[in-house]
XYZ file of C-alpha atoms in Angstrom:
421
model
C -20.049 -10.006 -47.997
C -20.082 -13.513 -45.264
C -17.098 -15.782 -45.548
C -17.352 -18.014 -48.525
C -17.820 -21.647 -47.526
C -15.253 -20.834 -44.766
C -15.840 -23.201 -42.153
C -16.112 -26.147 -44.591
C -13.088 -25.086 -46.147
C -11.169 -24.972 -42.913
C -12.660 -28.463 -42.102
C -11.278 -29.500 -44.946
C -8.084 -28.023 -45.054
C -7.405 -29.344 -41.440
C -7.547 -32.915 -43.006
C -5.029 -31.976 -45.642
C -2.740 -30.864 -43.072
C -3.009 -33.644 -41.013
C -2.637 -36.037 -43.791
C 0.261 -34.413 -44.984
C 2.445 -33.580 -41.725
C 1.588 -32.932 -38.121
C 1.617 -29.369 -38.750
C -0.268 -27.747 -35.493
C -4.174 -26.310 -36.676
C -3.928 -22.646 -36.287
C -5.699 -21.780 -32.825
C -4.575 -25.499 -31.205
C -1.035 -24.688 -30.109
C 0.285 -23.224 -27.128
C 0.112 -19.142 -27.147
C 2.718 -17.019 -28.440
C 4.087 -16.018 -25.184
C 5.101 -20.197 -24.961
C 6.927 -19.634 -27.906
C 5.839 -22.909 -29.816
C 8.818 -21.803 -32.333
C 9.291 -23.478 -35.390
C 10.679 -27.327 -35.453
C 13.812 -27.994 -37.026
C 13.314 -30.023 -40.187
C 16.257 -30.467 -42.696
C 15.296 -31.664 -46.334
C 17.514 -34.315 -47.807
C 19.713 -32.037 -48.347
C 20.365 -31.657 -44.443
C 20.723 -27.749 -44.944
C 16.922 -26.515 -45.337
C 14.901 -25.205 -42.190
C 11.640 -25.462 -41.960
C 10.492 -22.091 -42.471
C 9.948 -21.280 -46.082
C 7.645 -18.552 -47.137
C 6.712 -15.698 -49.934
C 5.509 -12.178 -49.387
C 2.662 -11.382 -51.129
C 2.336 -7.545 -51.518
C -1.137 -6.077 -52.427
C 0.041 -2.199 -52.096
C -0.170 -0.203 -55.448
C -0.781 -4.029 -56.626
C 2.697 -5.384 -56.705
C 1.859 -8.887 -56.643
C -1.819 -9.271 -55.915
C -4.313 -8.450 -57.628
C -2.505 -7.957 -60.615
C -4.532 -4.671 -61.086
C -7.189 -2.840 -59.383
C -10.705 -3.597 -60.797
C -10.818 -7.328 -61.574
C -13.622 -9.043 -60.452
C -14.328 -11.525 -57.496
C -13.591 -14.470 -59.786
C -10.488 -13.041 -61.154
C -8.989 -11.899 -57.924
C -9.815 -15.254 -56.195
C -8.148 -17.326 -59.127
C -4.794 -15.174 -59.088
C -4.767 -15.527 -55.242
C -5.236 -19.195 -55.837
C -2.637 -19.616 -58.519
C 0.019 -17.635 -56.116
C -1.201 -20.398 -53.703
C -0.154 -23.262 -55.763
C 3.182 -21.830 -56.988
C 4.260 -21.581 -53.341
C 3.346 -25.370 -53.253
C 5.101 -25.785 -56.322
C 8.248 -24.190 -55.141
C 7.963 -26.343 -52.295
C 7.493 -23.300 -49.819
C 5.124 -23.977 -46.992
C 3.712 -20.221 -45.488
C 2.647 -17.171 -47.502
C 2.606 -13.700 -46.035
C -0.338 -12.171 -47.323
C -0.355 -7.789 -46.736
C -4.188 -7.357 -45.721
C -3.647 -3.905 -44.600
C -1.600 -1.942 -46.729
C -2.788 1.723 -45.886
C -4.894 1.856 -43.303
C -7.463 -0.222 -45.161
C -8.924 -4.121 -45.000
C -8.929 -7.146 -47.396
C -11.662 -8.102 -45.222
C -15.196 -6.678 -43.800
C -14.224 -4.725 -41.455
C -16.196 -2.009 -39.849
C -13.538 -0.300 -38.457
C -11.729 0.866 -41.856
C -12.616 0.551 -45.276
C -12.405 -1.841 -48.038
C -8.632 -1.720 -49.765
C -8.413 0.559 -53.201
C -6.190 -2.119 -54.198
C -8.926 -4.167 -54.881
C -11.493 -2.334 -56.715
C -9.766 0.543 -57.644
C -12.283 2.578 -55.548
C -11.548 2.608 -51.555
C -14.716 1.556 -49.349
C -15.875 -0.276 -52.585
C -17.005 -4.157 -51.654
C -15.393 -6.295 -54.035
C -17.948 -9.294 -53.673
C -16.132 -11.588 -51.838
C -13.618 -11.914 -48.642
C -10.058 -12.024 -49.982
C -8.688 -12.773 -46.370
C -11.444 -15.333 -45.318
C -10.856 -17.350 -48.682
C -7.108 -16.792 -48.623
C -6.633 -18.395 -44.955
C -8.621 -21.282 -46.133
C -7.217 -21.621 -49.381
C -4.058 -22.034 -48.116
C -4.718 -24.529 -45.240
C -5.878 -26.200 -47.874
C -2.631 -26.885 -49.370
C -0.595 -27.062 -46.056
C 0.277 -23.630 -46.051
C 0.481 -21.091 -43.424
C -1.433 -17.960 -43.879
C 0.326 -14.984 -41.813
C -1.683 -11.984 -42.173
C 0.801 -8.773 -42.904
C -0.167 -5.662 -41.627
C 0.849 -1.937 -41.825
C 0.390 0.085 -38.132
C 0.739 3.191 -39.244
C 0.707 4.527 -43.210
C -2.420 5.927 -43.975
C -2.283 6.525 -47.879
C 0.247 6.927 -50.450
C -0.558 10.676 -51.068
C -0.916 13.965 -49.093
C -4.261 14.673 -49.885
C -7.235 13.397 -46.861
C -9.772 14.404 -49.084
C -8.860 11.378 -51.379
C -9.878 9.035 -48.638
C -13.246 7.726 -48.577
C -15.610 10.409 -46.277
C -15.850 8.107 -43.240
C -12.491 6.687 -43.397
C -11.178 7.122 -39.862
C -8.301 9.249 -41.039
C -11.264 11.778 -42.217
C -12.845 11.369 -38.935
C -10.006 12.278 -36.869
C -8.052 14.517 -38.948
C -5.780 15.307 -35.935
C -5.062 12.141 -35.597
C -2.857 12.277 -39.257
C 0.343 13.584 -40.380
C 1.794 14.115 -43.777
C 5.274 13.387 -44.623
C 7.456 12.758 -47.691
C 4.100 12.591 -49.955
C 2.573 10.339 -47.829
C -0.419 10.254 -44.881
C 0.616 8.488 -41.542
C -1.062 8.115 -38.167
C 0.990 9.935 -35.532
C 2.470 6.905 -33.525
C 2.415 9.488 -30.905
C -0.967 9.645 -29.553
C -2.586 7.047 -27.358
C -5.551 7.286 -28.978
C -3.966 6.210 -32.374
C -2.033 3.198 -30.660
C -5.302 1.713 -29.402
C -7.734 1.995 -32.935
C -4.762 0.291 -34.628
C -4.869 -2.327 -32.251
C -8.369 -3.095 -32.622
C -8.237 -2.599 -36.568
C -5.744 -5.275 -37.030
C -7.179 -7.612 -34.106
C -10.793 -7.593 -35.876
C -8.914 -10.006 -38.093
C -7.279 -11.798 -35.821
C -10.772 -12.676 -33.863
C -12.581 -13.522 -37.182
C -9.789 -15.492 -39.169
C -7.629 -18.636 -37.861
C -4.440 -16.988 -38.712
C -1.446 -18.339 -38.297
C 0.384 -15.154 -37.706
C 0.339 -11.696 -37.205
C 3.293 -10.086 -39.701
C 4.282 -6.369 -39.563
C 6.976 -4.832 -42.058
C 9.395 -2.646 -41.492
C 7.638 0.620 -41.366
C 7.119 2.459 -37.858
C 7.898 5.910 -38.140
C 8.399 6.665 -41.798
C 12.002 6.333 -43.200
C 13.177 10.229 -43.059
C 13.155 12.256 -45.983
C 15.427 14.818 -46.425
C 14.613 18.387 -45.641
C 11.096 17.544 -43.933
C 10.484 17.220 -40.114
C 7.702 14.617 -39.102
C 5.679 17.299 -37.213
C 4.481 15.563 -33.680
C 5.205 18.873 -31.983
C 1.952 18.870 -30.198
C 1.721 15.043 -29.538
C 5.329 15.770 -27.844
C 4.573 18.388 -25.945
C 1.246 16.739 -24.486
C 2.844 13.135 -23.880
C 6.695 13.578 -24.047
C 7.584 14.754 -20.573
C 9.407 12.318 -18.609
C 11.792 11.505 -21.437
C 14.876 13.126 -22.099
C 14.632 13.341 -25.574
C 11.890 13.357 -28.640
C 14.119 9.762 -29.739
C 13.461 8.578 -26.514
C 9.860 8.998 -26.434
C 9.085 7.946 -30.206
C 11.037 4.604 -29.438
C 8.750 4.341 -26.272
C 5.964 4.625 -28.165
C 6.795 1.845 -30.969
C 7.997 -0.310 -28.127
C 4.205 -0.093 -26.334
C 2.800 -0.658 -29.677
C 4.525 -4.015 -29.874
C 4.162 -4.834 -26.224
C 0.433 -4.406 -26.270
C -0.332 -5.997 -29.886
C 1.379 -9.307 -28.383
C -0.789 -8.831 -25.316
C -3.926 -8.265 -27.595
C -3.215 -10.991 -30.265
C -2.477 -13.380 -26.644
C -5.905 -12.662 -25.707
C -7.799 -12.765 -28.781
C -6.515 -16.002 -30.204
C -3.825 -18.122 -28.718
C -1.600 -19.750 -30.503
C -1.443 -16.753 -33.168
C 2.266 -16.060 -33.560
C 3.353 -12.803 -33.983
C 6.546 -11.349 -36.200
C 8.052 -8.001 -37.591
C 10.087 -8.072 -40.625
C 12.670 -4.803 -40.091
C 14.993 -3.215 -42.022
C 17.966 -5.228 -41.134
C 20.302 -3.202 -39.067
C 19.584 -2.078 -35.639
C 22.621 0.031 -35.005
C 26.037 0.200 -36.644
C 28.633 -0.764 -34.679
C 30.555 2.589 -34.950
C 27.109 4.137 -32.938
C 26.832 1.329 -30.625
C 28.770 -1.504 -29.656
C 26.101 -3.751 -29.465
C 25.163 -2.889 -32.981
C 26.338 -4.924 -36.066
C 29.909 -4.386 -38.003
C 27.827 -2.382 -40.880
C 28.458 0.937 -42.208
C 24.260 1.296 -43.382
C 23.007 4.641 -44.156
C 19.344 3.861 -42.004
C 19.009 2.210 -38.698
C 16.035 1.061 -37.542
C 16.630 2.210 -33.789
C 17.808 5.725 -34.864
C 15.718 6.561 -37.813
C 12.444 4.382 -37.601
C 12.447 4.654 -33.827
C 11.949 0.843 -33.188
C 14.289 -0.768 -31.216
C 13.899 -4.466 -33.010
C 16.855 -6.215 -30.659
C 14.968 -4.794 -27.410
C 11.883 -6.906 -28.981
C 13.841 -10.020 -29.517
C 15.205 -9.750 -25.846
C 12.317 -9.013 -23.946
C 10.519 -11.879 -25.681
C 7.593 -9.523 -27.520
C 7.594 -10.863 -30.889
C 7.398 -14.779 -31.629
C 9.889 -14.346 -34.942
C 11.757 -12.002 -36.619
C 12.488 -11.847 -40.687
C 15.287 -9.089 -41.079
C 15.360 -8.139 -44.409
C 18.730 -9.052 -45.584
C 18.649 -7.394 -48.774
C 22.715 -7.083 -49.671
C 24.691 -9.471 -51.634
C 27.439 -11.594 -49.813
C 30.280 -9.442 -49.370
C 28.896 -6.180 -49.935
C 31.296 -3.288 -48.599
C 29.351 -1.779 -46.294
C 26.450 -4.462 -45.051
C 27.611 -8.049 -45.937
C 24.879 -10.522 -45.977
C 26.887 -13.281 -43.496
C 27.608 -10.356 -41.269
C 24.221 -9.300 -40.593
C 23.325 -13.155 -40.108
C 25.701 -13.648 -37.539
C 24.896 -10.649 -35.730
C 20.962 -11.408 -35.607
C 21.705 -15.056 -34.934
C 23.462 -13.793 -31.666
C 20.510 -11.607 -31.008
C 17.928 -14.536 -30.839
C 20.653 -16.877 -29.149
C 18.566 -17.770 -25.797
C 15.736 -15.315 -26.522
C 13.294 -17.933 -27.190
C 12.542 -15.862 -30.621
C 12.784 -17.503 -33.932
C 15.083 -15.778 -36.514
C 13.782 -15.887 -40.388
C 16.010 -14.387 -43.151
C 14.139 -11.894 -45.316
C 15.342 -12.495 -48.925
C 15.681 -10.033 -52.086
C 14.610 -12.374 -54.567
C 13.264 -9.247 -56.775
C 16.672 -8.220 -56.997
C 18.276 -11.540 -58.594
C 17.655 -10.321 -62.115
C 19.674 -10.875 -65.634
C 19.837 -7.294 -66.185
C 20.784 -6.288 -62.442
C 23.606 -3.391 -61.915
C 24.891 -5.332 -59.403
C 26.948 -8.594 -60.637
C 26.199 -10.645 -57.638
C 22.390 -10.492 -58.655
C 22.882 -11.147 -61.783
C 24.161 -14.600 -60.422
C 21.372 -17.258 -60.408
C 23.454 -18.832 -57.513
C 23.638 -15.760 -55.415
C 20.299 -16.961 -53.150
C 21.196 -20.513 -53.342
C 24.958 -19.398 -51.423
C 22.628 -17.231 -48.984
C 20.815 -20.380 -47.812
C 24.303 -22.418 -47.365
C 25.924 -19.542 -45.344
C 22.666 -19.114 -43.026
C 22.433 -23.209 -42.463
C 25.661 -22.637 -40.359
C 23.553 -20.920 -38.334
C 21.135 -22.905 -36.367
C 19.149 -20.147 -35.056
C 18.041 -19.512 -38.732
C 15.205 -21.416 -38.763
C 13.578 -20.696 -42.462
C 13.514 -17.868 -45.033
C 10.994 -15.157 -46.627
C 11.399 -14.206 -50.196
C 10.076 -11.128 -51.763
C 7.901 -11.058 -53.455
C 5.378 -13.446 -55.166
C 5.475 -12.559 -58.664
C 9.134 -13.251 -58.754
C 8.808 -16.093 -57.556
C 6.217 -16.858 -60.306
C 8.650 -15.474 -63.073
C 11.776 -16.086 -61.501
C 13.700 -13.953 -63.962
C 16.969 -15.551 -63.650
C 16.666 -18.626 -62.608
C 17.777 -17.817 -58.818
C 14.328 -19.464 -57.097
C 14.741 -22.318 -59.381
C 18.106 -22.693 -58.070
C 16.978 -22.856 -54.189
C 14.246 -25.554 -54.632
C 17.360 -27.547 -56.622
C 19.809 -26.992 -54.106
C 17.554 -26.951 -50.649
C 14.144 -27.617 -50.965
C 14.248 -31.372 -52.447
C 10.987 -32.494 -50.574
C 8.105 -30.158 -49.014
C 8.041 -29.754 -45.435
C 5.567 -28.645 -43.063
C 6.376 -25.019 -41.659
C 6.622 -26.213 -38.111
């Protein structure tokens, strides 16, 4: 289906943006490698950096659509309601998951329609969700960051459940079953090239504000299981001291190439990553954080997130700091301090991923039962000039706010709306 009035809607949206605040229209700013950055605009409280975002997860219908199989009007109405809630909460950016499992929330010629729309993978939902989301977000002065997962193919291990024309069915040699899911093999150059083409298809079609990746690269380790990339390592791993080094190079190459691809396809679109928050523990590396996490991105996901910052391959990093202040293994402020030092001088913006989903009156953790915990997070982060904003997981908690934590954040730190840059 063609984009629903996209050109007219976007023209109206740019007019709203110009009237609301000096927000740079998508595609008009300098290229990502010039680091346009996020302007440091404080609210009346003096504590609020500019970026205020929320994640909208589509996989498993976590946030949107609320269920698979709603008709097009219902899906669009739910999406618009989430955007309106973002405005009401004085947020200024939405990070929308548009490629959750090697599928698409737009009419892609490379991958099938997402099953989370109609309940049937490959079935046209009757509208263009991503095109509409960009337009409706821009009308409201919101940035739209398109959230892609590079390598996850399915939340099951049965390729026969994929539509026959799925690239994973056409190229079964690309796919590795692991831990109850299917993944594309990051060690294959042809896979790396394909997943970039699939994501860049959206970049070329729509005036996105950013491309956003989450924390999944090589999958999180599953006890008793090994990720079977023996053949790929035998073919492509020569010259590396270990399989771990080779795997990290695969992911480094993906990040570096994707950054260049975005800049070439649509200058001004930013590139951000939201990793698990611990790069390495200090006990394993003197450059690491003074934490005692059971997992690290460097050692377990083969994602050298610190390097991506120091090399300037990304425009922003939004580590998921999903622990409370004073946590014995991974203290919130300890990680804010470490990440602030990591981005310092690199020209990469630091956003903090906040665990709104854990704020619940019935939480087993006392800190998360306290409506003031998240507000205290913003108070801590405000002491670090490198922190340029916060992103909240996830949208349904922004709406429901079960223990009032989001309302407290808005009251304490977001007295007025501000543009995201």
